[in-house]
Short mmCIF file of C-alpha atoms and ligand atoms in Angstrom, two decimals:
data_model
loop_
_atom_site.label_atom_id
_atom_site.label_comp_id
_atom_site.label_asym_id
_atom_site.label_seq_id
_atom_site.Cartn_x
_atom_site.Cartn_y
_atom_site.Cartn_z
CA UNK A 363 -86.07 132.34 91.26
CA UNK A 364 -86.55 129.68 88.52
CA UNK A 365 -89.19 132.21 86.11
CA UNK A 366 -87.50 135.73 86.80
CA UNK A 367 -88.08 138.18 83.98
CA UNK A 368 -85.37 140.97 84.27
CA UNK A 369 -86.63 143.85 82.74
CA UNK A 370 -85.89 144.67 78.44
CA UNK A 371 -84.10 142.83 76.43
CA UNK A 372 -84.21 144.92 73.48
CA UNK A 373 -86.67 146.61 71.27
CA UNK A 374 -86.83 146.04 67.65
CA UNK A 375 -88.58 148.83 65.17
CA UNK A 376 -89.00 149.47 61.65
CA UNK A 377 -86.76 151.66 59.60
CA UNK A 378 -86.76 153.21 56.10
CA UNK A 379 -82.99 154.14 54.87
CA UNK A 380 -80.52 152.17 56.26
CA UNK A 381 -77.71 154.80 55.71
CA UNK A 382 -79.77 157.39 57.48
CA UNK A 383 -80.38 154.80 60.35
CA UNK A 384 -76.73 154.15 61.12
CA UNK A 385 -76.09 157.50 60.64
CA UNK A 386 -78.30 158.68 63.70
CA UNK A 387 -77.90 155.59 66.00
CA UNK A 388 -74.26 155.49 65.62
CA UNK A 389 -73.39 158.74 64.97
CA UNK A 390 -75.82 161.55 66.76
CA UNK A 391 -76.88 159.14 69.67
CA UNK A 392 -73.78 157.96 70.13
CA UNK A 393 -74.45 154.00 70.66
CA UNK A 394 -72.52 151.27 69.37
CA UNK A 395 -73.34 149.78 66.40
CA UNK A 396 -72.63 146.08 67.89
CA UNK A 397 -74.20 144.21 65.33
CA UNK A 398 -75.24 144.12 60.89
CA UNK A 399 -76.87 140.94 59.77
CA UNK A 400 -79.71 140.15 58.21
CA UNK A 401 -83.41 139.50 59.32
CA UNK A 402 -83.52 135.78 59.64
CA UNK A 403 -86.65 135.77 58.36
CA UNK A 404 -86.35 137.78 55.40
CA UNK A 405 -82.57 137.95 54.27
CA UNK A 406 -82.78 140.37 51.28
CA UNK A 407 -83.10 143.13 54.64
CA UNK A 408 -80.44 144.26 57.03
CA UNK A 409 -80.94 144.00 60.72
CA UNK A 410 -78.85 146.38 62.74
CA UNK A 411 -78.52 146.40 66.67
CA UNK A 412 -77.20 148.95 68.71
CA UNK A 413 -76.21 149.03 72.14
CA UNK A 414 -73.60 149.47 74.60
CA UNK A 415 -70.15 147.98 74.55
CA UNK A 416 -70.91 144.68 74.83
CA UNK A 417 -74.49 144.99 73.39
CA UNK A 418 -76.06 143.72 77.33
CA UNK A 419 -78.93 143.28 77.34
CA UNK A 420 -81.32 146.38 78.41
CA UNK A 421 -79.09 148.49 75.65
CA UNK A 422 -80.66 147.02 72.79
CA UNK A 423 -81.86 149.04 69.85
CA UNK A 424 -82.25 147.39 66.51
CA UNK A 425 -83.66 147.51 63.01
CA UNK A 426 -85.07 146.45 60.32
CA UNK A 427 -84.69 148.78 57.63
CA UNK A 428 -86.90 148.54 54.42
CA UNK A 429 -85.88 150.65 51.72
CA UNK A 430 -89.15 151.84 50.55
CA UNK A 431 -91.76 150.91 53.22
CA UNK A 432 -94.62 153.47 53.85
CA UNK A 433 -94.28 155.34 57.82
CA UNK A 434 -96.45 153.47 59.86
CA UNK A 435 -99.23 155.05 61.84
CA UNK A 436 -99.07 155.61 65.71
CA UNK A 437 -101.98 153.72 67.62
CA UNK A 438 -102.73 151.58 70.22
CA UNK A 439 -101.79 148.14 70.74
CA UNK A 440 -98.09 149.43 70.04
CA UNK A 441 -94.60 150.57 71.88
CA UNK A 442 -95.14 154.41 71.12
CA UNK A 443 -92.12 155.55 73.23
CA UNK A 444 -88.60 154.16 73.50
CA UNK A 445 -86.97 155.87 77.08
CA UNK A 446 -82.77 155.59 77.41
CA UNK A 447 -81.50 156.34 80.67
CA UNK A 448 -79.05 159.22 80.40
CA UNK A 449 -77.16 161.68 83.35
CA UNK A 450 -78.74 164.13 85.30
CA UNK A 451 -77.21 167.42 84.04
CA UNK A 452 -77.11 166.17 80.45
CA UNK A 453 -80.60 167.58 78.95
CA UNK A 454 -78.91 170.34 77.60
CA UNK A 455 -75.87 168.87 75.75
CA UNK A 456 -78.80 166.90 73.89
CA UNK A 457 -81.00 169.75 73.48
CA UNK A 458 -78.41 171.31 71.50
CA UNK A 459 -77.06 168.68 69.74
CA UNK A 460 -80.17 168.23 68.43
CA UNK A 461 -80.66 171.80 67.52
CA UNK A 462 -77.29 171.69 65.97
CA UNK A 463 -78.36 168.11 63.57
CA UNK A 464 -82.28 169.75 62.88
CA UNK A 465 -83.49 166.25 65.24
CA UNK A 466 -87.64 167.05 65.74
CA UNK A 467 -87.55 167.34 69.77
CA UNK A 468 -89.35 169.01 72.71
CA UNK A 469 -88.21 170.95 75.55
CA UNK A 470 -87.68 168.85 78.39
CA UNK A 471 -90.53 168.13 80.72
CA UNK A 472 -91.85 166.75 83.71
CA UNK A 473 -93.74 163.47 84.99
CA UNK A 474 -93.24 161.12 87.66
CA UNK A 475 -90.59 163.59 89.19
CA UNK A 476 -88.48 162.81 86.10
CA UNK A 477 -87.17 165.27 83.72
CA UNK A 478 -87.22 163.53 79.97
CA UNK A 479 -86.43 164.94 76.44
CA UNK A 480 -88.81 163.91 73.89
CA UNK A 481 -87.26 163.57 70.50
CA UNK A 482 -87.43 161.64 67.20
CA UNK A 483 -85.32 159.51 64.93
CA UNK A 484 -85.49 160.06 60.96
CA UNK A 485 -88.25 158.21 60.14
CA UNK A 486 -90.32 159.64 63.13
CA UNK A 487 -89.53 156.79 65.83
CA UNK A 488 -90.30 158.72 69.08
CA UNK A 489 -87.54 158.13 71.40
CA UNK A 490 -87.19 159.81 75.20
CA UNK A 491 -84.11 160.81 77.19
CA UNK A 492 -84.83 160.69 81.08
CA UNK A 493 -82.40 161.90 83.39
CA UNK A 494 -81.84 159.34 85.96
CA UNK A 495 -79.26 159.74 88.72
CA UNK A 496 -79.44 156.16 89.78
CA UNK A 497 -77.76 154.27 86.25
CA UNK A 498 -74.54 152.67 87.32
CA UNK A 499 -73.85 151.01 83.49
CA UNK A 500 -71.10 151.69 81.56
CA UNK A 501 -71.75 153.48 78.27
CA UNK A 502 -70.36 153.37 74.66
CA UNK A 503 -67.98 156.75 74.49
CA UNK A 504 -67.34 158.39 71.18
CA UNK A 505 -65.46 161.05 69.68
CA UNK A 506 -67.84 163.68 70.91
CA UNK A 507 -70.27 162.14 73.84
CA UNK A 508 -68.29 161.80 76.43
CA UNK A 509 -68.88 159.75 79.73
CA UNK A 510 -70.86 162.81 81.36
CA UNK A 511 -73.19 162.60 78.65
CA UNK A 512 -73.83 159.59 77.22
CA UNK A 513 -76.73 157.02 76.96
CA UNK A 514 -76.49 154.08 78.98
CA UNK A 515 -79.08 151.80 77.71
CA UNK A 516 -82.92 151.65 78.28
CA UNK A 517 -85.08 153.49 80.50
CA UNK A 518 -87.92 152.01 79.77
CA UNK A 519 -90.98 152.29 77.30
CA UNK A 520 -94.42 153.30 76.73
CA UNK A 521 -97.27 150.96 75.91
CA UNK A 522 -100.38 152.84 74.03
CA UNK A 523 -103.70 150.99 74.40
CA UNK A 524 -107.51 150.94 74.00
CA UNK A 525 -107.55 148.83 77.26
CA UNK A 526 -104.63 148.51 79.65
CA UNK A 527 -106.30 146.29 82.01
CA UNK A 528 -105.40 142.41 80.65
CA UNK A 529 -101.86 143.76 79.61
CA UNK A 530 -101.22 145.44 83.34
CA UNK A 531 -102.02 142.06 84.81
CA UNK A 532 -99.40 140.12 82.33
CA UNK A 533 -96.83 141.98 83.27
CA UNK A 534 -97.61 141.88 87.41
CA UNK A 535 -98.51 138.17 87.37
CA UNK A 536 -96.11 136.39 84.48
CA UNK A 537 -93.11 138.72 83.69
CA UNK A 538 -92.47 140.00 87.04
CA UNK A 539 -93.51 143.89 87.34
CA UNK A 540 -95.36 145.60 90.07
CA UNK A 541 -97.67 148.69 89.51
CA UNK A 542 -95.73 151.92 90.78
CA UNK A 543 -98.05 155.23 90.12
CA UNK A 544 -100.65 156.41 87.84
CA UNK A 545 -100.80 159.73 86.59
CA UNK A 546 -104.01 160.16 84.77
CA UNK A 547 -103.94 157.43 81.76
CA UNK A 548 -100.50 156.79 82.07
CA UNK A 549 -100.08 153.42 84.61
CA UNK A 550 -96.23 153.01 85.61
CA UNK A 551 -95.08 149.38 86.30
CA UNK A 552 -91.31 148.92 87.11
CA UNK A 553 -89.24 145.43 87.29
CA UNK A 554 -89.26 143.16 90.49
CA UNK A 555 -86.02 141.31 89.78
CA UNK A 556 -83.74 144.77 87.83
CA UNK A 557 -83.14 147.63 88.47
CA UNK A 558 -82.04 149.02 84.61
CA UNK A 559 -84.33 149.36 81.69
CA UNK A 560 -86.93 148.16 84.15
CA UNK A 561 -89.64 150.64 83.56
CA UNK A 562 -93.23 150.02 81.14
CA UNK A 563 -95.37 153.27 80.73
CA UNK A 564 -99.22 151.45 80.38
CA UNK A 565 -100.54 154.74 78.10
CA UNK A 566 -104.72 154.10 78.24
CA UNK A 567 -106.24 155.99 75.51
CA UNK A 568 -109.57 154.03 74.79
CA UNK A 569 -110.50 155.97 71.64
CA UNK A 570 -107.30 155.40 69.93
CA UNK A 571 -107.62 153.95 66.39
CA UNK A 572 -105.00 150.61 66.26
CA UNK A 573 -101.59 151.19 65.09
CA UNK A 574 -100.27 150.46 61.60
CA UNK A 575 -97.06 149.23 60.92
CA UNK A 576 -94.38 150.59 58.90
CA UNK A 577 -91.65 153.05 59.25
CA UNK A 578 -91.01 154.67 62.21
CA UNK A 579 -92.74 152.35 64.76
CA UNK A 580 -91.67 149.81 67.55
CA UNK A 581 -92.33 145.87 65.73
CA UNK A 582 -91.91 144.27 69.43
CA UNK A 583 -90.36 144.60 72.50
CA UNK A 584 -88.23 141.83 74.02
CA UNK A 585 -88.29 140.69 77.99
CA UNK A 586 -85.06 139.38 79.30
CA UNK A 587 -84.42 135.95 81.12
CA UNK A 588 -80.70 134.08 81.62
CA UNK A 589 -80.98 131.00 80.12
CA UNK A 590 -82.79 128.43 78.16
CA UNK A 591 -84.45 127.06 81.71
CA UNK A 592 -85.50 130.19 83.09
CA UNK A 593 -87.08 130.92 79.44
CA UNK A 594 -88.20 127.54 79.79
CA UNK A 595 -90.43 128.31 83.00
CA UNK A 596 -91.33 131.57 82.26
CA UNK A 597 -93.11 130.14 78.96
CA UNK A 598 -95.49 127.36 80.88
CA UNK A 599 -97.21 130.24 82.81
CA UNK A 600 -97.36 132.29 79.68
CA UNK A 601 -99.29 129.41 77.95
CA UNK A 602 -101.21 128.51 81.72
CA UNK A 603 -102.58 132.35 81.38
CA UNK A 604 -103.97 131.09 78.16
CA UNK A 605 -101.69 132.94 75.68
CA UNK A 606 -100.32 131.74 72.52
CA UNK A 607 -96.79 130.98 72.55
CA UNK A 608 -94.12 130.12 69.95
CA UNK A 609 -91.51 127.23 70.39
CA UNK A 610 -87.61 128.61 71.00
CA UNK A 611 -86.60 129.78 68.26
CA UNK A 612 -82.49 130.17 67.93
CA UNK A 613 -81.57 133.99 67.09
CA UNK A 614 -77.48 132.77 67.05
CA UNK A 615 -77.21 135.97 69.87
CA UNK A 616 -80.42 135.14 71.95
CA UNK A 617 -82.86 132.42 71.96
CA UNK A 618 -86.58 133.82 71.56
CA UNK A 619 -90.01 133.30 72.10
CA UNK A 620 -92.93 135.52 71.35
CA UNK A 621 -97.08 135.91 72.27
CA UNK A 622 -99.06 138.56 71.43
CA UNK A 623 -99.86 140.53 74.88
CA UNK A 624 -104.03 141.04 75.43
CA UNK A 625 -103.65 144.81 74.29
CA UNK A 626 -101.92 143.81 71.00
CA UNK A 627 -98.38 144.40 71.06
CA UNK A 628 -96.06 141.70 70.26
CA UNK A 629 -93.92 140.43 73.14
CA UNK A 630 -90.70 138.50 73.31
CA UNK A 631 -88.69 136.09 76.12
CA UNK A 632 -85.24 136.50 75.14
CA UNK A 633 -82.04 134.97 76.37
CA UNK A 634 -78.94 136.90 77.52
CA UNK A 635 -77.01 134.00 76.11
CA UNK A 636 -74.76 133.63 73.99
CA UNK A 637 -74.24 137.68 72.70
CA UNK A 638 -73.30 139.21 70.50
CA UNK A 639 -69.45 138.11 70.81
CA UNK A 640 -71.22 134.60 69.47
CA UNK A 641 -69.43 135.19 66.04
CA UNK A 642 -67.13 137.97 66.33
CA UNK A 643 -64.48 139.73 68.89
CA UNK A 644 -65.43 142.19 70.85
CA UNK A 645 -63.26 144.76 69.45
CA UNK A 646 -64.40 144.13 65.94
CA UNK A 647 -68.56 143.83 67.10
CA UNK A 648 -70.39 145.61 63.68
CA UNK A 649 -67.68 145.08 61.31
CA UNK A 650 -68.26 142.63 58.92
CA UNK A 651 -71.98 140.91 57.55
CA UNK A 652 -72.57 138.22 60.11
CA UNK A 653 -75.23 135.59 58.22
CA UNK A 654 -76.62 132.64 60.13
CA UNK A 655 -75.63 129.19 58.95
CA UNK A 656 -79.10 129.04 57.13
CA UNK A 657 -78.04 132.03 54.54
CA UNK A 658 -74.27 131.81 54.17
CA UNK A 659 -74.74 129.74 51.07
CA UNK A 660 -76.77 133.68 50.17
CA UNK A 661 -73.53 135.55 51.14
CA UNK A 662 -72.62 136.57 47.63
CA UNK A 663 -75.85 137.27 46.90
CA UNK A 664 -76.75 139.76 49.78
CA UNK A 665 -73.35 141.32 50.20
CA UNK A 666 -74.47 143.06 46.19
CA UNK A 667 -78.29 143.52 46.93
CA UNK A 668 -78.32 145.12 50.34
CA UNK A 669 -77.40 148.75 50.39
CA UNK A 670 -73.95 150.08 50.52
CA UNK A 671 -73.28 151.42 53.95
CA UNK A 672 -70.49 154.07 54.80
CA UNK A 673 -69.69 155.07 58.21
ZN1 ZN B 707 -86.61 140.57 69.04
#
């Protein structure tokens, strides 16, 4: 199929301390850190991305991390819950661990059939481990999360929003999802054309006040497609629904465009090519600042301004 959407791309949130960010991504969750450059759009900020090995798409996880930018506020027309896909039988190695490193979690719980650990990064990003027997992907392997525990990339995530209806029928008729179950307010829609980080939780709460963003919350979520063409496709029924659309614009590791869904939350078409082996090895992915060709000439610059990281 010429228009097939497969599922996440990545997600992209807000962060306060960079240090502290790295620190948890990397070190307590256990994913690689595959990727530090700069936003594009604002190069005096780091952008980090985490993933898997590789940094495939559906592992995604990245950052922008503002120093001194207030916590955002939880609401709808937002991504209110990140899900990672993780082993049956692992709940309790994370449970503890995040005793052990004072992470804010739940005890695990029940919905859909699944059982899922609700926990919470250090500026109060809600994140979810569901155990899920089915997740053939490789994961990144530290010194202390091994194989039998470790993440292997997206689950899926939550949608909160005053109206669900116009956002349900985006993702059934132009990105490829089909409606699963409903239990109560929370509508389950699952990828056609993937069968990893395939899942988006439609939460319908119509008294919620709108989000506000700052630390701690989901910026946008990105939508995978292979190439340029498929992107290409996918993007004329976007703008035939009537949806504002961005041109393609070049991310040196993806190629993107984004629309604001009907229920507010900022969407993105994303590329699988290049990667994130684009400008570096794979051996050495997250080493060194990678700048795109519009702010090497800010190199010197940046390398003194942004914060010091140690790992
Ligand atoms: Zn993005």
């Amino acid at each position: 199929m010429g228009d097939t959407v497969k599922g996440l791309h990545h997600i992209t949130a807000i962060a306060g301390d960079a240090q502290k960010n790295l620190d948890f991504y990397k070190n307590i969750l256990g994913l690689r850190f595959v990727k530090k450059t700069v936003n594009f759009d604002d190069p005096g900020t780091y952008h980090f991305y985490f993933g898997n090995e590789k940094g495939e798409p559906g592992t995604i996880l990245t950052f922008f991390p503002w120093q001194n930018i207030p916590r955002g506020t939880k609401g709808a027309g937002q991504a209110t819950e990140t899900m990672f896909s993780v082993p049956p039988g692992s709940l309790e190695f994370w449970k503890n661990r995040f005793e052990k490193e004072n992470i804010i979690y739940n005890n695990p719980s029940t919905r859909f059939n699944e059982t899922y650990l609700v926990f919470e990064d250090p500026d109060g990003l809600k994140l979810a481990l569901v155990a899920n027997g089915d997740d053939n992907r490789t994961p990144w392997i530290t010194g202390d999360i091994s194989e039998e525990n470790a993440l292997r990339g997206f689950y899926g995530t939550a949608l909160t929003l005053s109206t669900y209806e116009a956002t349900a029928t985006v993702l059934t008729d132009l990105l490829g999802y089909e409606h699963l179950e409903t239990h109560v307010n929370r509508h389950r829609y699952m990828s056609k054309n993937n069968a990893n980080a395939a899942v988006i939780d439609l939460v319908h709460l119509p008294d919620e006040n709108a989000a506000g963003m700052g630390s701690g919350t989901v910026h946008h979520i990105a939508f995978s497609v292979k190439d340029t063409a498929t992107q290409m496709n996918v993007r004329k029924k976007i703008e035939a629904h009537g949806l504002h659309i961005t041109p393609q614009i070049d991310r040196d590791y993806f190629k993107s465009l984004y629309f604001r869904e009907p229920g507010g939350v900022l969407f993105e078409i994303a590329t699988e090519d290049p990667g994130f082996t684009a400008d570096e090895a794979l051996e050495n992915l997250g080493r060194d600042l990678k700048l795109p060709a519009q702010h090497e000439h800010l190199r010197s610059e940046l390398e003194k301004r942004l914060p010091q990281l140690t790992y």
